[in-house]
Structure formats: C-alpha cells, structure tokens
PDB file of C-alpha atoms and ligand atoms in Angstrom:
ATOM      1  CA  UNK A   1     127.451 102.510 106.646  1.00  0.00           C
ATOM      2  CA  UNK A   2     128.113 102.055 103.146  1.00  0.00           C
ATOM      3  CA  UNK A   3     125.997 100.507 100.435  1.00  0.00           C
ATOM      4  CA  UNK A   4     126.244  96.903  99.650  1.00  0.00           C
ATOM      5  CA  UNK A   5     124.936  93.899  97.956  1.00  0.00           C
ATOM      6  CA  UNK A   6     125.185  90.403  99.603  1.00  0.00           C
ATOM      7  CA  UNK A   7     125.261  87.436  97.274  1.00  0.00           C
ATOM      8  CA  UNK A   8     124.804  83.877  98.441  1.00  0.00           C
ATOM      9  CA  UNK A   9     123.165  80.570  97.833  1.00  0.00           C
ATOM     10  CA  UNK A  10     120.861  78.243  99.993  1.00  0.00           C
ATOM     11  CA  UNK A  11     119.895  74.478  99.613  1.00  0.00           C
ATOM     12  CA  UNK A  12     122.587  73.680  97.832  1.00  0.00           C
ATOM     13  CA  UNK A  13     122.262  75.872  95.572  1.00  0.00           C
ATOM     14  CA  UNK A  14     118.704  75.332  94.873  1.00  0.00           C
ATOM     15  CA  UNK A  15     118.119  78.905  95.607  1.00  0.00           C
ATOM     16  CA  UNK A  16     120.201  82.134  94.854  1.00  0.00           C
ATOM     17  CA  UNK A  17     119.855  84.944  97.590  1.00  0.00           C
ATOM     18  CA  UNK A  18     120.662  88.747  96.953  1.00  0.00           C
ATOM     19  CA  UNK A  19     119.912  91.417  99.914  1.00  0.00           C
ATOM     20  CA  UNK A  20     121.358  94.531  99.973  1.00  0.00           C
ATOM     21  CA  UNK A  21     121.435  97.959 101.812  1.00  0.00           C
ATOM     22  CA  UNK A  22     121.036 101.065  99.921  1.00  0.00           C
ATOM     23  CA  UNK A  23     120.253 103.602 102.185  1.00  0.00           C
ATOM     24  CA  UNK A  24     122.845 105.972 100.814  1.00  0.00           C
ATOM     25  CA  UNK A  25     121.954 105.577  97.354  1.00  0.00           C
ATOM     26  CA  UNK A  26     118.603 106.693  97.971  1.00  0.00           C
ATOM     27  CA  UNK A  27     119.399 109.565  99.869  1.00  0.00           C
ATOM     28  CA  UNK A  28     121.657 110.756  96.652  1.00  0.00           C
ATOM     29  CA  UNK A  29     118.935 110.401  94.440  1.00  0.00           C
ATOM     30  CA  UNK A  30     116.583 111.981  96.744  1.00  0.00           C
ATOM     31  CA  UNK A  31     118.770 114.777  96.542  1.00  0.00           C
ATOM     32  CA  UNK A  32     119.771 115.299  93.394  1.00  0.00           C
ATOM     33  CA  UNK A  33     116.051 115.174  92.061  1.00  0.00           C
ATOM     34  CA  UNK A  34     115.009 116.931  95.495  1.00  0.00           C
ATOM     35  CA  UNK A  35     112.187 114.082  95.518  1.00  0.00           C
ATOM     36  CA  UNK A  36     109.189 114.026  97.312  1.00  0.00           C
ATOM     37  CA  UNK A  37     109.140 111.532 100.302  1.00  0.00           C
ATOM     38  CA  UNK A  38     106.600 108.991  98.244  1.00  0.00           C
ATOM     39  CA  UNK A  39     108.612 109.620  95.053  1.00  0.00           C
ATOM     40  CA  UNK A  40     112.033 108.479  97.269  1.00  0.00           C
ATOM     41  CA  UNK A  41     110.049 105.652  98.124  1.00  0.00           C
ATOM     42  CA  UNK A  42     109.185 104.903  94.707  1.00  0.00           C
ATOM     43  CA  UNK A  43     112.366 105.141  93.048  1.00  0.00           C
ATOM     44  CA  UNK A  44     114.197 104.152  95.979  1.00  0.00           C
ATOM     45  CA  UNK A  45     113.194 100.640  95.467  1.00  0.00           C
ATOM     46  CA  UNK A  46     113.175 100.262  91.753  1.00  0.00           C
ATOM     47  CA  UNK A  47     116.993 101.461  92.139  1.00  0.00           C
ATOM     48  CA  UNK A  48     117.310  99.271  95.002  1.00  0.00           C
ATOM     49  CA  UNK A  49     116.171  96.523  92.957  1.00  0.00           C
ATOM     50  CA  UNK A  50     118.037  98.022  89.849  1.00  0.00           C
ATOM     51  CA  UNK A  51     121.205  97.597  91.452  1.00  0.00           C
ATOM     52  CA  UNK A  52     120.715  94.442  92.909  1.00  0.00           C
ATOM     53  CA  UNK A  53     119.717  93.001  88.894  1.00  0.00           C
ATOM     54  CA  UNK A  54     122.403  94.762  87.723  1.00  0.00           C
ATOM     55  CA  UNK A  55     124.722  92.406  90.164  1.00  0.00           C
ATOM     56  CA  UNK A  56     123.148  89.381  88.110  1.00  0.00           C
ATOM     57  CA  UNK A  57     124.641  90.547  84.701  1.00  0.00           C
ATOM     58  CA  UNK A  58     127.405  88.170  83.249  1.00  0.00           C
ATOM     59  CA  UNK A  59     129.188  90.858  81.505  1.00  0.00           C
ATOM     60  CA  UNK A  60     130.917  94.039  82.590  1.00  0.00           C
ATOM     61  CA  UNK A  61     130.292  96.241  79.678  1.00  0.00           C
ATOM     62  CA  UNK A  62     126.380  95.477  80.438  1.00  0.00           C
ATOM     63  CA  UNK A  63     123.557  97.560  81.286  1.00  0.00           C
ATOM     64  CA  UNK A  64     120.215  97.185  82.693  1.00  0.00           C
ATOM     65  CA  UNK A  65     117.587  99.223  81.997  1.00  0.00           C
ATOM     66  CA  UNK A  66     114.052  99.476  84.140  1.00  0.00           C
ATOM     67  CA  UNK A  67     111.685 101.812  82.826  1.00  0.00           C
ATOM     68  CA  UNK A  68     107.597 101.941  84.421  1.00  0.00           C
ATOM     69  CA  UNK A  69     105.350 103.678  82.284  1.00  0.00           C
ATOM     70  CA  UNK A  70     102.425 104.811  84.298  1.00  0.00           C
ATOM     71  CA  UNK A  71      99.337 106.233  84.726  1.00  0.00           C
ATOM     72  CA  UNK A  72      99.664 107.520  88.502  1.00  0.00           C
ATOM     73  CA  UNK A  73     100.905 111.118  89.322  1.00  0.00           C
ATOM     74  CA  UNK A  74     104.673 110.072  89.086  1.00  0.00           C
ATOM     75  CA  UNK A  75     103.785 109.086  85.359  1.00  0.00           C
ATOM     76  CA  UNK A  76     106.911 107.515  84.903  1.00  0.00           C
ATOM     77  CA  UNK A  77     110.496 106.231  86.917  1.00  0.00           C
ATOM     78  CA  UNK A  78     113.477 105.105  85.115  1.00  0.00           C
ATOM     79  CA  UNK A  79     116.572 103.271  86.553  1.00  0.00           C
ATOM     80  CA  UNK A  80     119.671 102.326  84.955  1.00  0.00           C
ATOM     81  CA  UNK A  81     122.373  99.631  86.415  1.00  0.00           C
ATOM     82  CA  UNK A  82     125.539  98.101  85.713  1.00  0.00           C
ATOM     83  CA  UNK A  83     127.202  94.576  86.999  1.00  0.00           C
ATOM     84  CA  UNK A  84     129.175  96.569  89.346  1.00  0.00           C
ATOM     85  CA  UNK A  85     126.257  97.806  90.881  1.00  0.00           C
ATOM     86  CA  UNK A  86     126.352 101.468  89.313  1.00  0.00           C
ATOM     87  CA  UNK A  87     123.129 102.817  89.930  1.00  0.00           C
ATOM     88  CA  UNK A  88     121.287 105.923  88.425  1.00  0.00           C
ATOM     89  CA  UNK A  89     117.384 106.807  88.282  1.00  0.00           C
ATOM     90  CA  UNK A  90     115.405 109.673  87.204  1.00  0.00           C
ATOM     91  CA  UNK A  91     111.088 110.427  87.810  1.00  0.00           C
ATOM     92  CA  UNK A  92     109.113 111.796  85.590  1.00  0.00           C
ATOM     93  CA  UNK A  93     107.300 113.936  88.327  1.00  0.00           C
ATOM     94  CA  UNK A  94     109.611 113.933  91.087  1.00  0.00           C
ATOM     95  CA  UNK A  95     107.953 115.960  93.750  1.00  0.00           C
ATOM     96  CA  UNK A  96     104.307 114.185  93.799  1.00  0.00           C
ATOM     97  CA  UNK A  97     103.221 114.020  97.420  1.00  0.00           C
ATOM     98  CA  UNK A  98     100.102 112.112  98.594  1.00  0.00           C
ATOM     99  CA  UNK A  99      98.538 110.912 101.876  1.00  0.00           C
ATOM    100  CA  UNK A 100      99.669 107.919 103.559  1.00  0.00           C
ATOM    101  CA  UNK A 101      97.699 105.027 102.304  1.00  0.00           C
ATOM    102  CA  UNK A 102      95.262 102.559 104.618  1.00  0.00           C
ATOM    103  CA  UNK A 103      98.647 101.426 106.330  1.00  0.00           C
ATOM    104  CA  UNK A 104     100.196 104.645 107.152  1.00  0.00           C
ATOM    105  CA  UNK A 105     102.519 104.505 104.838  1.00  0.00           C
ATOM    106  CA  UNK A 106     103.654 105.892 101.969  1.00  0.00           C
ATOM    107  CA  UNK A 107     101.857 105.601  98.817  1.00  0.00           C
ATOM    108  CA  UNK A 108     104.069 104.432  96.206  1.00  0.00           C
ATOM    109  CA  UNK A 109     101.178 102.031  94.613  1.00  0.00           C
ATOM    110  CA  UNK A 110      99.209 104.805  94.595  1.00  0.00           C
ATOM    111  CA  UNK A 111     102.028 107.589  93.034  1.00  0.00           C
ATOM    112  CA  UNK A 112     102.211 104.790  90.281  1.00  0.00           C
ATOM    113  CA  UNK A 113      98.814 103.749  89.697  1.00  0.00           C
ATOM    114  CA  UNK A 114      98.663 101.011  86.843  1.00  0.00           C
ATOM    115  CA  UNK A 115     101.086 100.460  83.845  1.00  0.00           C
ATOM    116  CA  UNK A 116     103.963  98.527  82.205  1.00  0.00           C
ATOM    117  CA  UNK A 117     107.265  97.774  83.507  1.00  0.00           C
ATOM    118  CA  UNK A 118     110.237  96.811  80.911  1.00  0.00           C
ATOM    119  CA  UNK A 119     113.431  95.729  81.701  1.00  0.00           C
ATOM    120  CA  UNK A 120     115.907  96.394  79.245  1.00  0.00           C
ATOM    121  CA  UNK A 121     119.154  94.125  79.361  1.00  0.00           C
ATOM    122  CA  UNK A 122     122.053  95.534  76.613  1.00  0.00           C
ATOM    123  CA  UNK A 123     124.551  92.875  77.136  1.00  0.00           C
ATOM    124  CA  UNK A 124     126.760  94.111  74.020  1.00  0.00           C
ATOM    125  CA  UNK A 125     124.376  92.004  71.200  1.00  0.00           C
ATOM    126  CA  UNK A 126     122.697  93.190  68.517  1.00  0.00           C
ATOM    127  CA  UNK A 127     119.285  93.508  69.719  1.00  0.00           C
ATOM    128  CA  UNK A 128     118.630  94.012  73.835  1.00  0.00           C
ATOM    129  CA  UNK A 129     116.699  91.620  75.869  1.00  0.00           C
ATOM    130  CA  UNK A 130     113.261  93.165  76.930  1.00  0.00           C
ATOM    131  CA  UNK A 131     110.716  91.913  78.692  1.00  0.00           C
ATOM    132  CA  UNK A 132     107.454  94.001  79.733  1.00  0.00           C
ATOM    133  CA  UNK A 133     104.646  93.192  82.289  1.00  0.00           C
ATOM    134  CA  UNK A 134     101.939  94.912  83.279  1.00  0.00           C
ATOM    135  CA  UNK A 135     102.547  96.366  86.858  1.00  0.00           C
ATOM    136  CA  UNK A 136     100.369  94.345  89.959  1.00  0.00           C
ATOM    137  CA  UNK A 137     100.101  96.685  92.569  1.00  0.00           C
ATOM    138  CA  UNK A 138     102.529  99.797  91.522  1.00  0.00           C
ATOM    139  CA  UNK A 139     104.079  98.940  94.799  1.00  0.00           C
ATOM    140  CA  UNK A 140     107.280  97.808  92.829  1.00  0.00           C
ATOM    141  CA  UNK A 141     108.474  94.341  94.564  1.00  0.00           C
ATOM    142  CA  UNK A 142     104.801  92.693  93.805  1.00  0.00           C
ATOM    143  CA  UNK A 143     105.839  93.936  89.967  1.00  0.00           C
ATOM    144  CA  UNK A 144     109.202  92.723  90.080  1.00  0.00           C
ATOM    145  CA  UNK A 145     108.156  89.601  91.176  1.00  0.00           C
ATOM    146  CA  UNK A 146     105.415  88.755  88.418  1.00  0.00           C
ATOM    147  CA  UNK A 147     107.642  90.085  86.071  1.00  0.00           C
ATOM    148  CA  UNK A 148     110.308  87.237  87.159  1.00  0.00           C
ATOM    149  CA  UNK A 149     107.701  84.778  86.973  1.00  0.00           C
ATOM    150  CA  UNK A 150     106.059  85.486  83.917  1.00  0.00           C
ATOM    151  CA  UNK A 151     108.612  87.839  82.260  1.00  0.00           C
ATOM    152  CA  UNK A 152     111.889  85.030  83.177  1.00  0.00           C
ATOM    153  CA  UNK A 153     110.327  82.338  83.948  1.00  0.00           C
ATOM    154  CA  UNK A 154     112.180  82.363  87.693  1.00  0.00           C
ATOM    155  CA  UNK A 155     109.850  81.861  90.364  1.00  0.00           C
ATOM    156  CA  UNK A 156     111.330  84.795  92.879  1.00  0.00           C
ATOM    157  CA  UNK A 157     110.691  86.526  95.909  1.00  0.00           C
ATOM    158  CA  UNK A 158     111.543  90.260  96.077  1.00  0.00           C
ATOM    159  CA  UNK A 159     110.865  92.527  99.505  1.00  0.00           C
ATOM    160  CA  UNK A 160     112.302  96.341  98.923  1.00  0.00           C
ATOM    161  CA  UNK A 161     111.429  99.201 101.529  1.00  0.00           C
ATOM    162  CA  UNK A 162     112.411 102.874 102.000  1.00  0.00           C
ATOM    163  CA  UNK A 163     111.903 104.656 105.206  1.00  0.00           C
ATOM    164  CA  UNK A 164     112.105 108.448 105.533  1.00  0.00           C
ATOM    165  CA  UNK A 165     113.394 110.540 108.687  1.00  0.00           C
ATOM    166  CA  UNK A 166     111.402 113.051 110.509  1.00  0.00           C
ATOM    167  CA  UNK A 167     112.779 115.814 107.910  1.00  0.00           C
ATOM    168  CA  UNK A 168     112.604 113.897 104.770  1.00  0.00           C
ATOM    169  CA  UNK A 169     115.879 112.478 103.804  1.00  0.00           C
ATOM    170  CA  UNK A 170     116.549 108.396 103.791  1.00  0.00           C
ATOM    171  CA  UNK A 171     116.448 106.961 107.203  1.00  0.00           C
ATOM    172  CA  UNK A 172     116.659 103.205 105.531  1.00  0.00           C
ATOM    173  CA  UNK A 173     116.529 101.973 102.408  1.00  0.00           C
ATOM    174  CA  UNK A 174     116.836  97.848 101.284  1.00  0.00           C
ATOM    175  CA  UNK A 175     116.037  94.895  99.839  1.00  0.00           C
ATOM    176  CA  UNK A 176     116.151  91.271  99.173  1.00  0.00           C
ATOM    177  CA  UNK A 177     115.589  89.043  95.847  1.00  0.00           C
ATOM    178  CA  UNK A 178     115.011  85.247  96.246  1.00  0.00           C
ATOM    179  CA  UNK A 179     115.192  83.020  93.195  1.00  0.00           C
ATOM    180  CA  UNK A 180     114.238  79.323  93.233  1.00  0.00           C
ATOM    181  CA  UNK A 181     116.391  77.563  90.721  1.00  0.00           C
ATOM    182  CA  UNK A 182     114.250  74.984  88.237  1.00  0.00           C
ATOM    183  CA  UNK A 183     115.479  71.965  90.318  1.00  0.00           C
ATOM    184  CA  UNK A 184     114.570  73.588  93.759  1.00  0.00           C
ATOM    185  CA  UNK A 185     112.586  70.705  95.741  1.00  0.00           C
ATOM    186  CA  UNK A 186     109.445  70.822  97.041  1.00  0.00           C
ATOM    187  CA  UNK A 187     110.162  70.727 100.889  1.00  0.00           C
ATOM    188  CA  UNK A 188     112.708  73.852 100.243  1.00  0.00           C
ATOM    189  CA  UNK A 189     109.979  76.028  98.115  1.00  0.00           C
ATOM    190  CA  UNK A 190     107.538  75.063 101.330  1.00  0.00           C
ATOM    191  CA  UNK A 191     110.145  76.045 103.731  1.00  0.00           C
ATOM    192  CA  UNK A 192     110.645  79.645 101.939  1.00  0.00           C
ATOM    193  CA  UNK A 193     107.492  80.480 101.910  1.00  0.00           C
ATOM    194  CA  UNK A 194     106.501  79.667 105.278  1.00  0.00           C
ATOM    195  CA  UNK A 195     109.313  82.034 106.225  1.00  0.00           C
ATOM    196  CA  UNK A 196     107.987  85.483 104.177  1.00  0.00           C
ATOM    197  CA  UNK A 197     104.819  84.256 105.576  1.00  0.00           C
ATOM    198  CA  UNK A 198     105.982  85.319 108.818  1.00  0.00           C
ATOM    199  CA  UNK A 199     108.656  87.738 108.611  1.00  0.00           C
ATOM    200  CA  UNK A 200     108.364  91.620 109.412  1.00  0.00           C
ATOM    201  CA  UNK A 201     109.580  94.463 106.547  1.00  0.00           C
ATOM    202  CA  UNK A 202     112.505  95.022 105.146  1.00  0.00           C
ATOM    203  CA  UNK A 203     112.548  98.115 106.704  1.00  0.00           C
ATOM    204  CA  UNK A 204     111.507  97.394 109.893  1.00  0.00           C
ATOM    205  CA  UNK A 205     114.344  94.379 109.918  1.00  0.00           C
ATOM    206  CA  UNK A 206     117.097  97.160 108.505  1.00  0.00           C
ATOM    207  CA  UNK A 207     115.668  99.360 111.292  1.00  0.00           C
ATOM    208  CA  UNK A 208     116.439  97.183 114.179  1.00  0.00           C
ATOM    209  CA  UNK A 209     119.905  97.689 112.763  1.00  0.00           C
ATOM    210  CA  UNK A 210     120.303  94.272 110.778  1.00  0.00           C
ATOM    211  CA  UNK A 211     122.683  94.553 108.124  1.00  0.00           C
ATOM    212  CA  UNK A 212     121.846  92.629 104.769  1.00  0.00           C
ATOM    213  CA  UNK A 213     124.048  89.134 106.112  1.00  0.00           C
ATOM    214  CA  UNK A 214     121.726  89.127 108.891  1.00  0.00           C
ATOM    215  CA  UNK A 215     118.771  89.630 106.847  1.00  0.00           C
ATOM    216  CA  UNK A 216     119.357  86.888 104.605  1.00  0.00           C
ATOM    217  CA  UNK A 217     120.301  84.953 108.208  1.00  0.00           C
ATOM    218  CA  UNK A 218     116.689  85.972 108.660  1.00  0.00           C
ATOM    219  CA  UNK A 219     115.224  84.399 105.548  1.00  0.00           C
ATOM    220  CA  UNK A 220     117.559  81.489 104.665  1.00  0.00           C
ATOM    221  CA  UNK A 221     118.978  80.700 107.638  1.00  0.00           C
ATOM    222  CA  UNK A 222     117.458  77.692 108.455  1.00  0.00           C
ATOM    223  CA  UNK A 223     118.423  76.839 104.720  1.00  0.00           C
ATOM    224  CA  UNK A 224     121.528  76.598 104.819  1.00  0.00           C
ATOM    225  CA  UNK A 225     122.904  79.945 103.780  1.00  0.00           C
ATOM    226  CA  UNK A 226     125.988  80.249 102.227  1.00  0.00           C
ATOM    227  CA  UNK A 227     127.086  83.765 101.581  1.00  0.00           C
ATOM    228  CA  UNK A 228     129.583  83.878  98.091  1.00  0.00           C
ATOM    229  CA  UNK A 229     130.225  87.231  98.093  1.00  0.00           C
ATOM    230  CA  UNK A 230     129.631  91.359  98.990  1.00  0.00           C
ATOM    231  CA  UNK A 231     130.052  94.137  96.410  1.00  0.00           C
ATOM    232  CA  UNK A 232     129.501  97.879  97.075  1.00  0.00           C
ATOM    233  CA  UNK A 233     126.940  99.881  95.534  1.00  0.00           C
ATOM    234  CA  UNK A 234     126.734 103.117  94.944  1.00  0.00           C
ATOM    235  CA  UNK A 235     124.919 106.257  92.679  1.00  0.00           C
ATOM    236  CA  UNK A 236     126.680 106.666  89.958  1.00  0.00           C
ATOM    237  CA  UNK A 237     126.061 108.871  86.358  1.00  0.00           C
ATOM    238  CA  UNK A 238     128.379 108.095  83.397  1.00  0.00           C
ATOM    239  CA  UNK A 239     127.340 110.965  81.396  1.00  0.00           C
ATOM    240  CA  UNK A 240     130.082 113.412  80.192  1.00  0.00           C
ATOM    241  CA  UNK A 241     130.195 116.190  77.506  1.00  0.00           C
ATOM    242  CA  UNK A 242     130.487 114.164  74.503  1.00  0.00           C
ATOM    243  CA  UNK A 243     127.418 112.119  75.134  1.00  0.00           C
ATOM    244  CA  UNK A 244     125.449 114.654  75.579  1.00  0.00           C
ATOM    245  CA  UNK A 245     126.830 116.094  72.219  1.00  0.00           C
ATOM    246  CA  UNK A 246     125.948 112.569  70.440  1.00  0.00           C
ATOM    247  CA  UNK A 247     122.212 112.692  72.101  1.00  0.00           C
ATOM    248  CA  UNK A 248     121.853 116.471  70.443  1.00  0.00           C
ATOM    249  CA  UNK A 249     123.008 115.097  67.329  1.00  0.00           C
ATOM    250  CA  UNK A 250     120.935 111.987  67.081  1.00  0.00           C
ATOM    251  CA  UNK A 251     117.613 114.311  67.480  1.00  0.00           C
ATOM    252  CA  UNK A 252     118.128 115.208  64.056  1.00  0.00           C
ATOM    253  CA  UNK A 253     119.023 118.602  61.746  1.00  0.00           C
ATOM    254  CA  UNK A 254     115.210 120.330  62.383  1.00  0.00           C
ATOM    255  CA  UNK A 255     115.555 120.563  65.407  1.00  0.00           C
ATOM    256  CA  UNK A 256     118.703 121.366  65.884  1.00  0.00           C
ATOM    257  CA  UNK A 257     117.984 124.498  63.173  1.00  0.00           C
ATOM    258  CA  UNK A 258     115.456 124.982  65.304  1.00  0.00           C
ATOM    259  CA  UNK A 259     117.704 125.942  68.209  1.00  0.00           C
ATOM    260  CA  UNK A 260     120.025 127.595  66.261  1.00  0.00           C
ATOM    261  CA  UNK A 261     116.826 129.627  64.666  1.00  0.00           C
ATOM    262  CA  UNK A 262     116.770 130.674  68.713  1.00  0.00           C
ATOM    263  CA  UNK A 263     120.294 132.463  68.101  1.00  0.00           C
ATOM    264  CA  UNK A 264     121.345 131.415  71.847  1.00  0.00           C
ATOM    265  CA  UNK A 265     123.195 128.977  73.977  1.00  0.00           C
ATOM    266  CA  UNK A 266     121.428 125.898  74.930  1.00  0.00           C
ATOM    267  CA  UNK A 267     121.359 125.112  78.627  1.00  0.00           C
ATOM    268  CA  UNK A 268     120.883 120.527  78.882  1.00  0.00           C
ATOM    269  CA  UNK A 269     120.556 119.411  82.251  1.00  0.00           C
ATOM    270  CA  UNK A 270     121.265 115.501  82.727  1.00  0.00           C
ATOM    271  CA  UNK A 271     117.893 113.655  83.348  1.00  0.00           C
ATOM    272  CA  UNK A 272     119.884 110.999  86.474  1.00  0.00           C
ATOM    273  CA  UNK A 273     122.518 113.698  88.221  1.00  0.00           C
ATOM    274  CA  UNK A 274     120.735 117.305  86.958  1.00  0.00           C
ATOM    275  CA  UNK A 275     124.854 118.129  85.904  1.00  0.00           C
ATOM    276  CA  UNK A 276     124.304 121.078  83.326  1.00  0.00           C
ATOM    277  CA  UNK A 277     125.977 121.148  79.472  1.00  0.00           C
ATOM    278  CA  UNK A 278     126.180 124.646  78.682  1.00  0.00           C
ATOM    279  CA  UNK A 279     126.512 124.558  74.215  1.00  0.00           C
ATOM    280  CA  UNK A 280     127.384 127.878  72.563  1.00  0.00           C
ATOM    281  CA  UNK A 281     125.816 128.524  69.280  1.00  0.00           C
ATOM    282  CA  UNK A 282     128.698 127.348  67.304  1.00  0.00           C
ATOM    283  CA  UNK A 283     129.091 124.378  68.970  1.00  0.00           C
ATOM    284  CA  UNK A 284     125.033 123.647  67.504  1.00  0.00           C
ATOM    285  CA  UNK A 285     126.407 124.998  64.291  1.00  0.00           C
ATOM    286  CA  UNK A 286     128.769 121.762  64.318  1.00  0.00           C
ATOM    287  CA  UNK A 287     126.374 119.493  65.634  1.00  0.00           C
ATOM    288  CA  UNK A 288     124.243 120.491  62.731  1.00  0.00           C
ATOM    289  CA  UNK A 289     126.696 119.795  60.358  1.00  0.00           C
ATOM    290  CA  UNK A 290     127.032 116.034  62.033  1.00  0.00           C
ATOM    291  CA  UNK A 291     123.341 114.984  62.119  1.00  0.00           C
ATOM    292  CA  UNK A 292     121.304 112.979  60.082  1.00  0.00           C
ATOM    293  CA  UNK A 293     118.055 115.251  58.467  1.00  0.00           C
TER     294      UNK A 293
HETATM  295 ZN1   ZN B   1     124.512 112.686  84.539  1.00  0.00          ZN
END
C-alpha cells in the first residue's frame, strides 16, 4: 500500500480531519539513516506529522520546517515538508537504542527527553512564521498538540504511532490530526472527546488493517464525516549539486581556506538522503572566490 493523506471535514465543517498512512515513508527513512528501532519511532512520527502539516500549507512553493532540540540521547530530529506532502527528516543520533518503557513499548519520550520544538513555516515572505514550545512528554503527538494550542491557537487532537517488525524495519506507521474550528459547538467538542477517550492506537487500528478513511470512520464517524480529498505522500530530498555548492559557499572564506589548506577533495554527505557530493580542490578554489569573508 502506498502512502497517503486523507483530508475531510466533520460537523459541518466545525472540525477539519487529516489521517494518513505512512508506513512506507518511515521505512525509507529508517533506511537511509539505518535508524535504530526507537529512533524510527521517533522520527517516524514527527515526519508523519510533518507531512500531514505540510498538506495544510496554502502555497506550493512552501515549506515547513520541524526542528526538536533536545536533551535526550537522540539530541535532536529535524523534518522538512512541502504542500504536496514531500517529506524528508534527519536525527541527530540516529542509532540510540533503549529499553522498552513501563508499557512495552518503545521509548521515544525517553530518546527525547525534554526540549523545544519549532515549527518553521517559509511561505515565500520575508520573514518565516515560527513558533516554539517547550516539548510535554517527548512523545511527539502530546507536543504537537500543545504546540497547536498554545503555539496556533487551534485546539487539536493529534494520535501518531510507528510499529516495528520482528527484524526492525516499519511494520506500520500513521496518524491522525483533529482541529476544532473557533465556532465548533459545545455538544461536538464533547462528542470528540468522548471518542479518543475510548479509542485504541493508531497503530493498533492501522494493524487490524484499517486504512486512514476508516480511521477517520473511527473517530468522526458519528460526526458526520465528509472526506474532501486523498493526496499521496512520499520521502522525498530536493537537494542537488548546486545547493550543496551554495551551502559551502555561505559558510564563509575561512573555512573554506581552511579546506583548501587540507589540499584534498571534500567528501559532503546530505544530512535527509546520505547522497554524497564529491568537490575537487578547484572546485573549493571557486567557491572561495564566491563567498563572503
Ligand atoms: Zn538529499
């Protein structure tokens, strides 16, 4: 099954519904970055989520950013989204691995400990939206949630989950992200809440082999769900030669004397896909010549 993002509406439009599937997404980054299976789980959500944000934005040139900083063992995870649901991400320690917490399951508050979460929104202005929050629980939906609250000002409801296989790779991966809209009533807020009061996981509902329609069936059901659309997802990196070239130059003449001081080629590896830019000494020698000192 592919990836895909569901969008709808419920209660007349009082609230906006996204769920999505993302198992395959997660298993690319879990390869590329050979992470650890509480690392996948870590990152696996915040691009789950990534993508599913990145779905919200108005414009297709723009980008959303997520970056935690942290003071658990993964230190830090970055994810990076577009409207069409691009999604890359990249760990700062990718192959942490920790017991199972008090539940059995996979640690991911614990890989991330406590810290700050920023979203970054470039929608072509001047100046990018951020917002920053401290992180609840390091558990990623808790934190995307208060960050909607606090950070937006949109009371939301987010459930993301990552299950491994036996050997490691993604067995499921998903999510959901419910958004009351200001002039949501009473009686429908009750009605929500009584419902994620009661139902199971994400991944144990992806498990049982629900796709995302059936999961928002689930939730919203009784809501009157109206599903607008589905858009795939998928892994994607944008980066090419010449942006790695512009990153070099922006780091400024020292250090690029510095490497040229080295007399060899530089070897950069991409930080989201691990593709390698191989740069001969003259092609520093150019660089040099473009960048600021
Ligand atoms: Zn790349």
């Amino acid at each position: 099954m592919k990836d895909y993002i569901v969008r709808a509406t419920a209660a007349n439009a009082q609230i906006r519904a996204f769920a999505m599937t993302s198992r395959a997404l997660v298993e690319e980054a879990r390869r590329v970055h050979e992470l650890s299976p509480v690392i996948t789980a870590a990152l696996g959500r915040l691009l789950t989520a990534g993508a599913m944000m990145g779905s919200m934005l108005k414009g297709e040139k723009d980008v959303l950013t997520m970056q935690i900083h942290c003071d658990g063992p993964v230190r830090g995870l970055a994810v990076t989204a577009d409207a069409k649901a691009n999604v890359k991400g990249t760990a700062l320690a990718p192959q942490v691995m920790l017991p199972p917490n008090g539940l059995g399951k996979l640690d991911v508050g614990g890989a991330v400990g406590s810290g700050i979460l920023s979203v970054i929104k470039d929608m072509g202005l001047k100046e990018p939206y951020v917002g920053q929050t401290q992180l609840q629980t390091g558990e990623i939906a808790e934190d995307l949630t208060y960050y909607f609250a606090t950070s937006e000002q949109v009371p939301s409801a987010v459930g993301l989950g990552v299950l491994m296989e036996k050997d490691n790779t993604v067995r499921q991966a998903g999510g959901f992200i419910l958004q009351l809209m200001p002039f949501a009533e009473d009686e429908t807020i009750n009605a929500l809440e009584e419902k994620l009061r009661t139902m199971d996981s994400v991944t144990n509902i992806l498990d049982a082999g629900s796709t995302p329609e059936q999961l928002l069936e689930l939730l919203l059901g009784d809501l009157g769900l109206e599903i607008n659309d589905t858009i795939p997802a998928q892994y994607h990196c944008d980066c090419c030669r010449e942006r790695v070239e512009r990153a070099i130059i922006s780091i400024g003449k020292k250090d690029i004397q510095e490497m040229l001081d080295d007399g060899k080629p530089v070897e950069v590896r991409c930080q989201f896909c691990d593709k390698i830019y191989n740069f001969e000494v003259e092609d520093l020698e150019k660089m040099l010549t473009e960048a600021r000192s």
